[in-house]
């Protein structure tokens, strides 16, 4: 992309970039300062009165105050927002006059420490931390009842448990297996270094990244709920849920691997005049095959653990069995299942670690 | 000398990160010459070489090669033009997990179909040519071993064989010996000189060491802060010019 033809057009662009960076920096500073003031007043109100006594118009005052505060603050290059933006903007990051180093004892340093302290304070207020409940005698006796049942497993149901466990392993295996070719194909289009050179490439990259980020941010548990409505409760729904999540996770892992390949071979094959597909095939693929294998084995390992969890919401396999016995409060049977799950997960974890070690 | 093979006019390059790498650089490359490009690290030598085959898109100016302007070419035409421009690199840039032969054959990927390329089906003619190019650089017996098992100098010679697969009109060499020891450097430079003299290929070569420039180049250009500051014979670079190109503090070190 030849955006700049002359020194003037380049400098124009830099000043435009500076303005938008300033706006972004202001936005970050604004959010940070509002959060700081809000959490300061909110937690002090709890600490003093044990409830929130702030009237709603007070938030507007805080908003206005944060606005003015961050306006003033953004004029300094050492404000948190400015530092974050100037250090990451590719046009501005090597302009010395805009950069300032973070120092814990500067205004920004104290500001961020305050934010951290107030967040811990606010968090413990909101989570309702109560050590009394954790150590009350009633609570402890309930815990003892469950634990002792879990440690006295009922081995009579072992064949049922094992057959469900086999289901779970195959759910995980199939989900991984289906995800591999799909993720392999799309990972190239989700790699910045291969796609960012043309407008078309850039838009394909953006679309694929968006879809994969979205499907990945929806937890497999939620996908299992969706698919159990779609195709009915059972292993098929669980497999689909894991497969879709595996595709998007593997796209992310694979494409990051592509982004980190050595650029040298790419340049070399490109300079021979080869077709872009062959450039990728010769210069990128040999560099990524082994890391891909390792990621895939790791993913299978994750999928076995996840398959257990999504069984809880109707994804079939051992999780479904677990939730049935748990619903009937048959803790000895639950204990059997937990032992089987733990052993299988441990075994798979060990195998996957060994396999990945052998590959590298 | 003979006719002009490559003509560069007012070449400018602005990088997205704000670096003005090339400032109105103009020069000609003549058929059959060995042109050395010298200058400090960061003076724009590598960028300039990459502009010639479009690995780095130029910002403005003209690069005339075979009757067309490289800068204005669309990607497909650019690929076609690249077929006649071979390139070798400081870090050799071989595919380390593949055999030496496959690495050499990858130089002729522009000539095969997508299908044959993906399944690495190269014709007998291409394979024979690859073997004879390997023989030329003295590595025929290494054809079937993995590229990363070779020494640096051998890898660079494989890279030369790969570039020769393109039957290039012109060979670009970006610091070809900068990561090699002195003895190996001369071996690699001798191969480049052979290709230049015996196979009559034009060579444009970025170099660090003036001793190598004096020994191998027929002509020199020097870049400083993206500007062309010297153009002439290697013997014309005296003490005064040396300080102008490399700065007052610089002192020449040799590679003998």
XYZ file of C-alpha atoms in Angstrom:
616
model
C 0.000 0.000 0.000
C 1.583 3.261 -1.096
C -0.185 5.706 1.123
C 2.523 8.338 1.228
C 3.989 9.861 -1.889
C 5.708 12.877 -0.399
C 7.112 14.146 2.857
C 4.162 16.555 3.204
C 1.499 13.866 2.827
C 3.403 11.857 5.371
C 3.620 14.685 7.911
C -0.071 15.449 7.351
C -0.876 11.904 8.164
C 1.241 12.032 11.329
C -0.593 15.094 12.615
C -3.947 13.482 11.850
C -2.752 10.397 13.676
C -1.743 12.573 16.647
C -5.212 14.095 16.895
C -6.975 10.742 16.869
C -4.448 9.345 19.341
C -5.200 12.242 21.651
C -8.934 11.515 21.448
C -8.343 7.847 22.256
C -6.041 8.766 25.120
C -8.692 11.112 26.499
C -11.280 8.355 26.324
C -9.072 5.950 28.275
C -8.236 8.626 30.861
C -11.912 9.482 31.185
C -12.945 5.877 31.823
C -10.099 5.364 34.277
C -10.746 8.520 36.260
C -14.497 7.943 36.396
C -13.859 4.428 37.630
C -11.407 5.707 40.243
C -13.755 8.394 41.606
C -16.752 6.089 41.479
C -15.069 3.227 43.321
C -13.601 5.678 45.826
C -17.008 7.085 46.837
C -18.879 3.804 46.480
C -16.532 1.804 48.696
C -16.194 4.564 51.299
C -19.973 4.728 51.496
C -20.001 0.969 52.194
C -17.181 1.135 54.670
C -18.891 3.917 56.657
C -22.620 3.236 56.312
C -22.570 -0.445 55.148
C -24.764 0.519 52.216
C -24.780 2.750 49.174
C -25.992 6.222 50.151
C -24.956 8.042 46.988
C -27.932 9.721 45.234
C -28.107 9.192 41.451
C -27.389 12.849 40.614
C -24.051 12.370 42.340
C -22.950 10.109 39.464
C -23.531 12.961 37.033
C -21.318 15.195 39.119
C -18.678 12.455 39.066
C -19.026 12.154 35.273
C -18.607 15.890 34.762
C -15.698 16.018 37.160
C -13.965 13.066 35.481
C -14.503 14.748 32.112
C -12.724 17.934 33.184
C -10.069 16.024 35.080
C -9.207 13.798 32.129
C -9.183 16.774 29.721
C -6.465 18.352 31.825
C -4.672 15.077 32.360
C -4.578 14.120 28.665
C -2.613 17.281 27.850
C 0.325 15.565 29.521
C 2.173 12.858 27.608
C 2.709 11.047 30.887
C -0.999 10.389 31.484
C -1.929 6.692 31.474
C -4.086 6.959 28.340
C -1.431 8.876 26.398
C 1.257 6.398 27.333
C -0.908 3.444 26.325
C -1.854 4.953 22.969
C 1.470 6.532 22.001
C 3.374 3.382 22.788
C 1.130 1.222 20.602
C 0.442 3.513 17.642
C 2.792 2.430 14.887
C 3.232 5.963 13.552
C 3.902 7.573 16.893
C 5.805 4.926 18.823
C 9.183 6.050 17.578
C 8.552 9.760 18.073
C 10.717 10.471 21.091
C 8.956 13.727 22.060
C 5.653 11.899 22.683
C 7.008 9.065 24.754
C 7.377 9.082 28.490
C 8.432 6.228 30.734
C 6.142 4.763 33.365
C 7.253 5.447 36.922
C 5.475 3.995 39.944
C 6.065 7.152 41.991
C 4.776 9.583 39.376
C 1.185 10.832 39.316
C 0.219 8.049 36.895
C 1.944 5.440 39.020
C 0.082 6.483 42.154
C -3.131 6.705 40.146
C -2.869 3.138 38.876
C -1.938 1.818 42.348
C -5.027 3.518 43.751
C -7.160 1.961 41.017
C -5.778 -1.459 41.928
C -6.364 -1.044 45.669
C -9.898 0.292 45.137
C -10.674 -2.578 42.772
C -9.745 -5.125 45.431
C -11.854 -3.213 47.968
C -14.817 -2.872 45.608
C -14.488 -6.531 44.619
C -14.666 -7.782 48.188
C -17.734 -5.611 48.821
C -19.518 -6.870 45.695
C -18.582 -10.556 46.111
C -19.880 -10.414 49.644
C -16.924 -12.176 51.207
C -18.023 -13.876 54.402
C -15.457 -15.944 56.291
C -18.039 -16.796 58.971
C -20.069 -18.902 56.481
C -16.940 -20.701 55.325
C -16.042 -21.864 58.834
C -19.416 -22.207 60.586
C -20.055 -25.608 62.217
C -23.217 -26.197 60.167
C -21.379 -25.548 56.923
C -18.455 -27.720 57.918
C -20.656 -30.705 58.820
C -22.369 -30.499 55.401
C -19.010 -30.476 53.696
C -17.910 -33.445 55.784
C -21.023 -35.417 54.768
C -20.357 -34.886 51.073
C -16.632 -35.531 51.239
C -17.016 -38.756 53.200
C -19.559 -40.027 50.650
C -17.267 -39.048 47.799
C -14.465 -41.060 49.380
C -16.687 -44.127 49.638
C -17.450 -44.679 45.957
C -20.034 -47.154 44.810
C -18.163 -49.547 42.478
C -21.345 -51.370 41.425
C -22.053 -48.756 38.764
C -18.512 -48.854 37.333
C -19.512 -50.403 33.967
C -22.141 -47.708 33.424
C -19.601 -45.004 34.373
C -16.897 -46.403 32.104
C -19.221 -46.634 29.114
C -20.218 -42.965 29.630
C -16.559 -42.048 29.965
C -15.830 -43.744 26.626
C -18.652 -41.647 25.136
C -17.006 -38.519 26.487
C -13.573 -39.421 25.120
C -15.055 -40.007 21.684
C -17.076 -36.791 21.821
C -13.821 -34.967 22.464
C -11.929 -36.897 19.826
C -14.513 -36.343 17.100
C -14.889 -32.655 17.937
C -11.121 -32.171 17.663
C -10.882 -34.249 14.506
C -13.629 -32.278 12.739
C -12.129 -28.979 13.863
C -8.624 -29.638 12.485
C -9.160 -29.253 8.708
C -11.595 -26.344 9.111
C -9.267 -24.460 11.439
C -6.248 -25.308 9.277
C -7.898 -23.797 6.215
C -9.139 -20.631 7.881
C -6.027 -20.001 9.981
C -4.153 -18.723 6.923
C -6.839 -16.128 6.331
C -6.704 -15.098 9.987
C -2.932 -14.447 9.958
C -2.071 -10.781 9.864
C 1.256 -11.165 8.081
C -0.327 -12.968 5.137
C -3.481 -10.886 4.803
C -2.678 -7.290 5.645
C -1.045 -6.479 2.310
C -4.174 -5.854 0.277
C -7.611 -4.372 0.835
C -9.365 -7.649 0.014
C -7.055 -9.604 2.277
C -7.582 -7.111 5.041
C -11.370 -7.412 4.890
C -11.285 -11.230 4.778
C -8.941 -11.133 7.781
C -11.254 -8.837 9.702
C -14.373 -10.927 8.992
C -12.732 -14.235 9.922
C -11.146 -12.796 13.037
C -14.492 -11.323 14.088
C -16.426 -14.559 13.603
C -13.801 -16.686 15.319
C -13.434 -14.260 18.224
C -17.189 -14.228 18.635
C -17.662 -18.002 18.551
C -14.732 -18.385 20.933
C -16.029 -15.859 23.410
C -19.244 -17.878 23.730
C -18.368 -20.628 26.189
C -18.738 -24.295 25.096
C -21.254 -24.607 27.927
C -23.499 -22.078 26.195
C -22.972 -23.720 22.798
C -24.029 -27.019 24.367
C -27.251 -25.415 25.575
C -27.879 -24.012 22.089
C -27.166 -27.308 20.326
C -29.152 -29.387 22.801
C -32.171 -27.314 21.768
C -31.167 -27.529 18.094
C -30.387 -31.258 17.714
C -31.759 -32.557 21.004
C -30.028 -33.444 24.258
C -27.214 -35.978 23.864
C -23.657 -36.628 22.767
C -24.219 -35.137 19.292
C -25.089 -31.739 20.792
C -22.028 -31.923 23.017
C -19.779 -32.836 20.115
C -21.073 -29.939 18.008
C -20.552 -27.512 20.874
C -16.972 -28.630 21.362
C -16.272 -28.703 17.637
C -17.377 -25.115 17.062
C -15.386 -23.880 20.015
C -12.359 -25.915 18.954
C -12.482 -24.474 15.447
C -12.329 -20.922 16.703
C -9.708 -21.638 19.358
C -7.522 -23.511 16.907
C -7.895 -20.714 14.346
C -6.523 -18.354 16.949
C -3.629 -20.613 17.998
C -2.775 -21.656 14.435
C -2.885 -18.146 13.024
C -0.710 -16.792 15.819
C 1.765 -19.487 14.910
C 1.672 -18.343 11.286
C 2.231 -14.763 12.417
C 5.354 -15.786 14.265
C 7.049 -17.698 11.422
C 10.378 -16.408 10.170
C 9.806 -13.859 7.424
C 13.038 -14.837 5.637
C 11.813 -17.901 3.733
C 8.614 -16.010 2.874
C 10.643 -13.220 1.285
C 12.849 -15.713 -0.515
C 10.025 -17.677 -2.121
C 8.117 -14.478 -2.869
C 11.147 -13.085 -4.668
C 11.171 -16.048 -7.076
C 7.844 -14.838 -8.450
C 5.907 -17.841 -7.108
C 2.106 -17.784 -6.757
C 1.038 -16.592 -3.267
C -0.480 -20.004 -2.498
C 2.872 -21.643 -3.246
C 4.674 -18.998 -1.189
C 2.569 -20.016 1.794
C 2.879 -23.718 1.007
C 6.663 -23.664 0.739
C 7.674 -20.935 3.164
C 5.015 -21.076 5.888
C 3.636 -24.610 6.099
C 6.945 -26.404 6.869
C 7.498 -23.974 9.719
C 4.089 -24.514 11.347
C 3.360 -28.237 11.010
C 4.926 -29.333 14.308
C 3.502 -26.519 16.441
C 0.109 -27.252 14.857
C 0.326 -30.894 15.911
C 1.246 -29.878 19.405
C -1.645 -27.395 19.650
C -4.058 -29.994 18.322
C -3.080 -32.597 20.891
C -3.387 -29.960 23.588
C -6.824 -29.077 22.276
C -7.934 -32.701 22.456
C -6.790 -32.760 26.047
C -8.829 -29.604 26.773
C -11.812 -31.071 24.944
C -11.896 -34.143 27.172
C -12.095 -31.915 30.230
C -14.675 -29.675 28.556
C -16.755 -32.631 27.357
C -17.250 -33.528 30.999
C -18.476 -30.065 31.847
C -20.830 -29.694 28.899
C -22.324 -33.072 29.808
C -23.760 -31.250 32.808
C -26.074 -29.251 30.548
C -27.136 -32.122 28.307
C -24.083 -32.677 26.156
C -24.098 -36.433 26.848
C -21.365 -38.655 28.227
C -20.025 -38.740 31.752
C -21.177 -35.208 32.625
C -24.801 -36.097 32.023
C -24.456 -39.156 34.253
C -22.823 -37.022 36.938
C -25.633 -34.470 36.959
C -28.227 -37.275 37.199
C -26.691 -38.805 40.334
C -26.028 -35.366 41.784
C -29.713 -34.487 41.272
C -30.685 -37.612 43.272
C -28.120 -36.665 45.951
C -26.448 -40.081 45.546
C -23.017 -38.899 46.620
C -21.346 -42.308 46.670
C -22.170 -42.738 42.966
C -21.008 -39.170 42.314
C -17.763 -40.142 44.049
C -17.244 -43.046 41.636
C -17.762 -40.734 38.677
C -15.403 -38.070 40.049
C -12.657 -40.675 40.553
C -13.057 -41.981 37.002
C -13.038 -38.446 35.544
C -9.973 -37.458 37.540
C -8.058 -40.574 36.465
C -8.917 -40.158 32.802
C -8.108 -36.445 32.800
C -4.823 -37.123 34.567
C -3.961 -39.883 32.082
C -4.823 -37.727 29.057
C -2.934 -34.797 30.495
C 0.124 -36.978 30.936
C -0.163 -38.529 27.463
C -0.661 -35.181 25.786
C 2.310 -33.654 27.592
C 4.519 -36.603 26.607
C 3.356 -36.505 22.995
C 3.965 -32.766 22.721
C 7.373 -33.167 24.292
C 8.246 -35.874 21.774
C 7.221 -33.674 18.857
C 9.489 -30.805 19.808
C 29.937 0.027 -20.859
C 27.055 -1.818 -22.403
C 23.354 -1.091 -22.236
C 21.328 -0.148 -19.178
C 19.402 -3.081 -17.722
C 17.820 -1.362 -14.739
C 17.047 2.317 -14.331
C 16.004 3.823 -11.014
C 14.637 7.351 -10.911
C 13.754 9.477 -7.882
C 12.930 6.461 -5.759
C 11.223 7.377 -2.463
C 10.228 5.106 0.371
C 8.265 6.086 3.460
C 7.673 3.277 5.907
C 4.406 3.180 7.820
C 6.298 3.612 11.069
C 7.459 7.059 10.003
C 10.907 6.238 8.633
C 11.869 8.014 5.429
C 14.127 5.245 4.141
C 14.917 6.362 0.595
C 15.203 9.986 -0.504
C 15.022 10.542 -4.253
C 17.522 7.847 -5.189
C 18.457 7.649 -8.878
C 20.996 5.425 -10.630
C 21.434 3.031 -13.533
C 22.601 -0.553 -13.579
C 24.463 -1.658 -16.706
C 24.242 -5.075 -18.305
C 26.884 -7.414 -16.912
C 28.291 -5.201 -14.171
C 28.919 -6.070 -10.540
C 27.456 -3.132 -8.688
C 28.188 -2.870 -4.985
C 25.939 -0.819 -2.704
C 27.613 0.400 0.466
C 26.517 2.439 3.455
C 25.933 2.145 7.171
C 23.283 -0.166 8.612
C 19.974 1.652 8.317
C 21.121 3.743 5.366
C 18.439 2.195 3.141
C 20.502 -0.412 1.255
C 18.227 -3.344 2.046
C 15.098 -1.302 1.416
C 16.440 -0.215 -1.949
C 17.185 -3.770 -3.011
C 13.722 -4.898 -1.925
C 12.105 -2.059 -3.850
C 13.731 -3.360 -7.033
C 11.817 -6.647 -6.938
C 8.806 -5.184 -5.167
C 9.226 -7.116 -1.911
C 8.893 -3.684 -0.369
C 6.437 -1.453 -2.239
C 8.030 1.850 -3.210
C 6.295 5.105 -2.328
C 7.063 6.978 -5.525
C 9.565 7.182 -8.376
C 10.351 4.820 -11.224
C 12.116 1.476 -11.473
C 12.449 0.592 -15.144
C 13.266 -3.020 -15.876
C 12.659 -4.872 -19.146
C 10.631 -1.991 -20.513
C 8.205 -1.721 -17.606
C 8.006 0.256 -14.393
C 8.150 -2.172 -11.461
C 6.383 0.313 -9.182
C 3.234 0.499 -11.307
C 2.866 -3.259 -11.810
C -0.146 -5.175 -10.546
C 0.596 -8.207 -8.380
C 0.363 -10.711 -11.228
C 2.637 -8.703 -13.523
C 4.994 -8.118 -10.621
C 5.286 -11.874 -10.101
C 6.138 -12.241 -13.758
C 8.820 -9.560 -13.501
C 10.277 -11.174 -10.386
C 10.973 -14.333 -12.388
C 13.902 -12.518 -13.999
C 15.222 -11.055 -10.744
C 17.005 -13.496 -8.466
C 17.700 -12.612 -4.867
C 19.890 -13.914 -2.080
C 19.770 -12.797 1.527
C 21.971 -12.227 4.549
C 20.334 -15.064 6.483
C 20.101 -17.345 3.420
C 16.356 -17.832 3.995
C 16.251 -21.492 3.083
C 13.342 -23.706 4.099
C 15.205 -25.422 6.897
C 13.120 -28.579 7.187
C 13.319 -29.396 3.464
C 16.074 -31.054 1.488
C 18.701 -29.044 -0.349
C 17.262 -30.184 -3.678
C 13.727 -29.043 -2.831
C 15.169 -25.712 -1.736
C 16.913 -25.285 -5.062
C 13.821 -26.396 -6.971
C 11.727 -23.846 -5.111
C 13.531 -21.268 -7.256
C 11.511 -22.428 -10.257
C 8.113 -22.342 -8.530
C 7.033 -19.483 -10.790
C 7.217 -21.865 -13.753
C 5.052 -24.707 -12.409
C 1.284 -24.984 -12.027
C -0.315 -24.629 -8.600
C -1.082 -28.357 -8.508
C 2.435 -29.449 -9.415
C 3.840 -26.903 -6.989
C 1.781 -28.171 -4.073
C 2.694 -31.800 -4.731
C 6.303 -30.835 -5.477
C 6.142 -32.385 -8.964
C 9.013 -30.890 -10.896
C 9.871 -31.959 -14.423
C 12.994 -33.976 -15.222
C 14.380 -30.884 -16.936
C 14.000 -28.742 -13.829
C 15.456 -31.425 -11.569
C 18.462 -31.848 -13.867
C 18.917 -28.108 -13.897
C 18.760 -28.020 -10.108
C 21.430 -30.700 -9.928
C 23.693 -28.877 -12.355
C 23.242 -25.632 -10.407
C 24.160 -27.508 -7.244
C 27.229 -28.831 -9.032
C 28.092 -25.259 -9.993
C 28.151 -24.228 -6.336
C 29.949 -27.446 -5.388
C 27.169 -29.059 -3.370
C 25.906 -31.835 -5.632
C 26.641 -34.507 -3.019
C 24.500 -32.673 -0.451
C 21.310 -32.672 -2.572
C 19.292 -34.995 -0.356
C 20.183 -33.812 3.118
C 18.182 -31.287 5.080
C 19.048 -27.662 4.447
C 19.525 -26.828 8.136
C 22.274 -29.435 8.421
C 24.547 -27.363 6.191
C 27.011 -24.738 7.363
C 26.283 -21.050 6.763
C 28.497 -20.790 3.704
C 26.981 -23.920 2.200
C 23.461 -22.614 2.860
C 24.307 -19.399 1.048
C 25.584 -21.389 -1.910
C 22.301 -23.336 -1.958
C 20.535 -19.974 -1.998
C 22.642 -18.963 -5.001
C 21.703 -22.201 -6.776
C 18.044 -21.488 -5.979
C 18.291 -17.987 -7.461
C 19.951 -19.404 -10.594
C 16.898 -21.628 -11.186
C 15.056 -18.474 -12.226
C 17.560 -17.809 -15.056
C 17.684 -14.280 -13.709
C 18.640 -11.263 -15.792
C 19.842 -9.662 -12.629
C 20.853 -11.034 -9.240
C 20.216 -9.026 -6.074
C 22.349 -9.900 -3.072
C 21.483 -8.404 0.300
C 24.581 -8.577 2.525
C 25.322 -12.099 1.268
C 28.374 -12.590 3.490
C 27.504 -10.485 6.535
C 26.772 -13.530 8.682
C 29.693 -15.629 7.431
C 33.301 -15.942 8.539
C 36.055 -14.409 6.336
C 37.140 -17.594 4.590
C 33.585 -18.640 3.741
C 32.814 -15.072 2.678
C 35.401 -15.257 -0.066
C 34.084 -18.594 -1.287
C 30.556 -17.184 -1.561
C 31.814 -13.981 -3.210
C 33.873 -16.062 -5.662
C 30.719 -17.899 -6.693
C 28.941 -14.596 -7.212
C 31.890 -13.328 -9.250
C 31.834 -16.494 -11.367
C 28.127 -16.065 -12.045
C 28.757 -12.444 -12.936
C 31.691 -13.044 -15.288
C 31.133 -16.514 -16.737
C 27.340 -16.655 -16.812
C 27.169 -12.956 -17.600
C 24.535 -12.154 -14.952
C 24.281 -8.621 -13.666
C 24.809 -8.470 -9.893
C 23.664 -5.770 -7.466
C 25.159 -6.503 -4.090
C 24.896 -4.795 -0.691
C 28.224 -5.075 1.080
C 29.714 -4.027 4.381
C 33.407 -4.547 3.764
C 35.238 -2.173 1.458
C 37.955 -4.766 0.916
C 35.357 -7.044 -0.674
C 34.026 -4.124 -2.696
C 37.495 -3.368 -4.061
C 38.097 -6.998 -4.919
C 34.803 -7.912 -6.558
C 32.814 -4.849 -7.638
C 33.112 -3.109 -10.967
C 31.233 -0.061 -9.724
C 30.011 1.272 -6.376
C 27.166 3.415 -5.144
C 26.889 4.598 -1.550
C 23.778 5.460 0.448
C 23.733 7.661 3.506
C 20.505 8.346 5.415
C 18.525 7.218 2.376
C 20.366 9.515 -0.069
C 22.715 8.493 -2.828
C 26.023 10.160 -1.905
C 28.584 8.443 -4.104
C 28.716 6.790 -7.471
C 31.930 5.622 -9.097
C 34.704 3.103 -9.261
C 35.750 1.146 -6.137
C 39.209 2.669 -6.425
C 37.778 6.191 -6.120
C 36.752 5.653 -2.498
C 39.617 7.320 -0.663
C 39.913 8.334 2.981
C 37.837 11.485 2.480
C 34.982 9.696 0.747
C 35.085 6.934 3.300
C 34.540 9.443 6.109
C 31.746 11.118 4.207
C 29.919 7.821 3.737
C 30.547 6.238 7.103
C 30.947 9.302 9.331
C 33.984 11.030 10.842
C 34.492 8.453 13.574
C 34.606 5.499 11.219
C 37.708 3.474 10.575
C 38.033 0.854 7.937
C 38.330 -2.764 8.967
C 39.226 -5.333 6.390
C 38.359 -8.873 5.567
C 41.380 -10.418 3.940
